[in-house]
């Protein structure tokens, strides 16, 4: 074998050995990074779990342990109903609603005119029960905060108008915009005389949060399937697919003749 060939083979072996050493070093660095990353990930997960554990149930516990302050004029069992209309009205409409619930807004849009007409005429009394169903389904606090703000509006004698404003300005279901108290206070500006220091304090402190939580518990215990739940003299009319605003008006007028 010529000297030239031997030199070429030696050079090739040296290159191959160098490549192997280079690969070993790269593998060692990669293993170190993987192990290090795994340690960081575990530590990070532990930190997250710690935060979650530390905060788990804080909202629920604060609501459960907080005072149950019913809004002014609330009626019914445990004072969980906000009444609209005259107590002397012969017919009663009971409405369970969530201010984040799109179906509730659809109901309000369709039935509000006739409900207002019958209520103002003294023919119908409407009892509103506030629910936080969407907070549980989509996460967030917008249902609760809006319900608290509506209860604050009841304290000021402005519930019906503010109730309508909230539904007229309802955000998309996945948008928890009502969790922002500043937004709820801004909307109060659409109701004459509502945006006062007392109302703002009530909203910001969550004065009626405990009452809202109790209202939602009553909804769950009632075995209702969803919102809105609309009862006319105890009968669930929202499930009636033939129900229309005109039919509801007829039902009220016929009941009042009895």
Coordinates of C-alpha atoms in Angstrom, one line a residue:
X1 CA 0.0 0.0 0.0
X2 CA 1.4 3.4 -0.9
X3 CA 2.2 6.0 1.7
X4 CA -0.4 8.2 0.1
X5 CA -3.2 5.6 0.6
X6 CA -2.1 4.9 4.3
X7 CA -2.2 8.6 5.0
X8 CA -5.7 9.0 3.4
X9 CA -7.1 6.1 5.5
X10 CA -5.5 7.5 8.7
X11 CA -7.1 10.9 8.0
X12 CA -10.5 9.3 7.4
X13 CA -10.3 7.4 10.7
X14 CA -9.3 10.5 12.6
X15 CA -12.2 12.4 11.0
X16 CA -14.6 9.6 11.9
X17 CA -13.3 9.5 15.5
X18 CA -13.6 13.3 15.8
X19 CA -17.2 13.1 14.5
X20 CA -18.0 10.4 17.1
X21 CA -16.6 12.5 19.9
X22 CA -18.5 15.5 18.6
X23 CA -21.8 13.5 18.5
X24 CA -21.1 12.2 22.1
X25 CA -20.7 15.7 23.4
X26 CA -23.8 16.8 21.6
X27 CA -25.8 13.9 23.1
X28 CA -24.5 14.7 26.5
X29 CA -25.5 18.3 26.3
X30 CA -28.9 17.3 25.0
X31 CA -29.5 14.9 27.9
X32 CA -28.4 17.6 30.3
X33 CA -30.9 20.0 28.8
X34 CA -33.7 17.5 28.8
X35 CA -33.1 16.6 32.5
X36 CA -32.7 20.3 33.4
X37 CA -35.9 21.1 31.5
X38 CA -37.8 18.3 33.2
X39 CA -36.7 19.6 36.6
X40 CA -37.8 23.1 35.7
X41 CA -41.1 21.8 34.4
X42 CA -41.7 19.8 37.6
X43 CA -40.8 22.7 39.8
X44 CA -43.0 24.9 37.7
X45 CA -45.9 22.5 37.9
X46 CA -45.4 22.2 41.6
X47 CA -45.5 26.0 41.9
X48 CA -48.7 26.1 39.8
X49 CA -50.3 23.4 41.9
X50 CA -49.4 25.3 45.0
X51 CA -51.0 28.4 43.7
X52 CA -54.1 26.6 42.6
X53 CA -54.3 24.8 46.0
X54 CA -53.8 28.0 47.8
X55 CA -56.6 29.7 45.9
X56 CA -58.9 26.8 45.5
X57 CA -62.4 27.6 46.7
X58 CA -61.5 31.2 47.7
X59 CA -64.4 32.7 45.7
X60 CA -66.9 30.0 46.8
X61 CA -65.7 30.2 50.4
X62 CA -65.9 34.0 50.5
X63 CA -69.4 33.8 49.1
X64 CA -70.5 31.1 51.5
X65 CA -69.1 32.8 54.5
X66 CA -70.0 36.3 53.5
X67 CA -73.2 37.9 54.8
X68 CA -76.4 37.3 53.0
X69 CA -77.7 40.9 52.4
X70 CA -81.0 40.9 50.6
X71 CA -81.7 44.0 48.5
X72 CA -84.4 46.4 49.6
X73 CA -87.9 45.1 49.0
X74 CA -86.9 41.5 48.2
X75 CA -89.7 39.1 48.8
X76 CA -90.5 35.4 48.9
X77 CA -88.7 32.5 50.7
X78 CA -85.4 33.8 52.1
X79 CA -86.1 37.1 50.4
X80 CA -84.6 35.8 47.1
X81 CA -87.2 37.4 44.7
X82 CA -87.0 40.9 43.4
X83 CA -90.6 41.9 42.7
X84 CA -91.7 44.2 39.8
X85 CA -95.3 45.3 39.7
X86 CA -98.2 45.6 42.2
X87 CA -98.6 43.1 45.0
X88 CA -102.3 43.2 44.2
X89 CA -101.9 41.7 40.7
X90 CA -103.8 38.4 40.4
X91 CA -101.2 36.7 38.2
X92 CA -97.5 36.1 39.0
X93 CA -94.6 35.5 36.6
X94 CA -91.5 34.0 38.1
X95 CA -88.3 34.4 36.1
X96 CA -85.0 32.8 36.8
X97 CA -82.3 34.6 34.8
X98 CA -78.6 34.9 34.3
X99 CA -77.3 38.2 32.9
X100 CA -74.7 36.4 30.8
X101 CA -77.2 33.9 29.4
X102 CA -78.0 34.4 25.7
X103 CA -81.3 32.5 25.9
X104 CA -82.3 34.9 28.7
X105 CA -81.6 37.8 26.4
X106 CA -83.7 36.3 23.7
X107 CA -86.5 35.8 26.1
X108 CA -86.3 39.4 27.2
X109 CA -86.2 40.7 23.7
X110 CA -89.3 38.8 22.7
X111 CA -91.4 39.1 25.9
X112 CA -90.3 42.3 27.5
X113 CA -92.9 44.6 25.8
X114 CA -95.9 42.5 26.9
X115 CA -94.5 41.9 30.4
X116 CA -94.0 45.7 30.8
X117 CA -97.5 46.3 29.5
X118 CA -99.2 43.8 31.8
X119 CA -97.0 44.9 34.8
X120 CA -97.7 48.5 34.3
X121 CA -101.4 47.8 34.0
X122 CA -101.4 46.1 37.4
X123 CA -102.4 42.7 35.8
X124 CA -99.1 41.0 36.4
X125 CA -96.5 40.8 39.0
X126 CA -93.1 39.6 38.0
X127 CA -90.6 38.1 40.5
X128 CA -87.0 37.9 39.3
X129 CA -84.5 35.4 40.7
X130 CA -80.9 35.9 39.7
X131 CA -78.7 33.0 38.8
X132 CA -74.9 32.5 38.1
X133 CA -75.1 29.5 35.8
X134 CA -72.8 30.8 33.1
X135 CA -70.1 31.6 35.6
X136 CA -70.0 27.9 36.4
X137 CA -70.2 26.8 32.8
X138 CA -67.8 29.3 31.1
X139 CA -65.9 30.4 34.2
X140 CA -65.7 33.9 35.4
X141 CA -67.7 36.2 37.8
X142 CA -69.7 38.3 35.3
X143 CA -73.0 36.6 36.2
X144 CA -72.4 37.2 39.9
X145 CA -71.2 40.7 39.6
X146 CA -74.0 41.7 37.3
X147 CA -76.5 40.2 39.6
X148 CA -75.0 42.0 42.6
X149 CA -75.1 45.3 40.6
X150 CA -78.8 44.6 39.8
X151 CA -79.5 44.1 43.5
X152 CA -77.7 47.4 44.2
X153 CA -80.0 49.0 41.6
X154 CA -83.0 47.5 43.5
X155 CA -81.7 49.2 46.6
X156 CA -82.0 52.5 44.7
X157 CA -85.4 51.7 43.3
X158 CA -84.0 51.3 39.8
X159 CA -84.0 47.5 39.2
X160 CA -86.4 47.3 36.2
X161 CA -84.6 49.9 34.1
X162 CA -81.1 48.6 35.0
X163 CA -82.2 45.0 34.5
X164 CA -83.2 45.9 30.9
X165 CA -79.9 47.8 30.3
X166 CA -77.9 44.8 31.3
X167 CA -79.6 42.6 28.9
X168 CA -79.5 45.2 26.1
X169 CA -75.7 45.4 26.6
X170 CA -75.0 41.7 27.2
X171 CA -71.6 40.7 26.0
X172 CA -71.0 37.4 24.1
X173 CA -71.3 34.4 26.3
X174 CA -67.6 33.7 26.3
X175 CA -66.7 37.3 27.1
X176 CA -66.8 37.9 30.9
X177 CA -67.1 41.6 30.5
X178 CA -69.6 41.9 33.3
X179 CA -66.9 40.8 35.7
X180 CA -65.5 44.3 35.4
X181 CA -67.3 46.5 38.0
X182 CA -66.3 49.6 36.1
X183 CA -68.3 48.3 33.1
X184 CA -71.4 47.7 35.4
X185 CA -71.1 51.2 36.8
X186 CA -70.7 52.7 33.3
X187 CA -73.9 51.0 32.3
X188 CA -75.6 52.5 35.3
X189 CA -75.1 55.8 33.6
X190 CA -77.9 54.8 31.2
X191 CA -80.4 54.8 34.0
X192 CA -81.4 58.2 35.3
X193 CA -80.3 58.8 38.9
X194 CA -78.7 55.3 39.4
X195 CA -75.0 56.2 39.2
X196 CA -74.5 57.5 42.8
X197 CA -71.8 57.0 45.4
X198 CA -74.0 54.6 47.2
X199 CA -74.6 52.4 44.1
X200 CA -70.9 52.5 43.3
X201 CA -69.9 51.4 46.8
X202 CA -72.5 48.6 46.7
X203 CA -71.2 47.3 43.3
X204 CA -67.5 47.6 44.2
X205 CA -67.8 45.9 47.6
X206 CA -70.1 43.1 46.3
X207 CA -72.6 43.9 49.0
X208 CA -75.1 41.3 47.7
X209 CA -72.7 38.6 46.6
X210 CA -73.8 36.3 49.4
X211 CA -77.4 36.9 48.5
X212 CA -76.7 36.1 44.9
X213 CA -74.9 32.9 45.9
X214 CA -78.0 31.9 48.0
X215 CA -80.3 32.6 45.0
X216 CA -78.2 30.3 42.8
X217 CA -78.3 27.6 45.5
X218 CA -82.1 27.9 45.5
X219 CA -82.1 27.5 41.7
X220 CA -80.1 24.3 42.0
X221 CA -82.3 22.9 44.7
X222 CA -85.4 23.7 42.6
X223 CA -84.3 21.1 40.0
X224 CA -84.5 23.6 37.1
X225 CA -82.8 22.5 33.9
X226 CA -81.5 25.9 32.7
X227 CA -82.0 29.6 32.2
X228 CA -84.3 31.2 31.6
X229 CA -86.8 29.3 33.7
X230 CA -90.2 31.1 33.4
X231 CA -93.1 30.0 35.6
X232 CA -96.6 31.4 35.2
X233 CA -98.6 30.7 38.4
X234 CA -96.2 27.9 39.0
X235 CA -96.3 26.3 35.5
X236 CA -93.1 26.3 33.4
X237 CA -94.2 28.1 30.3
X238 CA -90.8 28.4 28.7
X239 CA -90.8 24.7 27.8
X240 CA -94.1 25.3 25.9
X241 CA -93.0 25.5 22.3
X242 CA -96.3 27.1 21.3
X243 CA -95.8 29.9 23.8
X244 CA -95.8 33.5 22.3
X245 CA -96.0 36.9 23.9
X246 CA -99.6 37.1 22.6
X247 CA -100.5 33.8 24.2
X248 CA -98.9 34.8 27.5
X249 CA -101.0 38.0 27.4
X250 CA -104.1 36.0 26.8
X251 CA -103.3 33.6 29.6
X252 CA -102.8 36.5 32.1
X253 CA -106.0 38.2 31.0
X254 CA -108.0 35.0 31.3
X255 CA -106.6 34.3 34.7
X256 CA -107.5 37.8 35.9
X257 CA -111.1 37.2 35.0
X258 CA -111.5 34.3 37.3

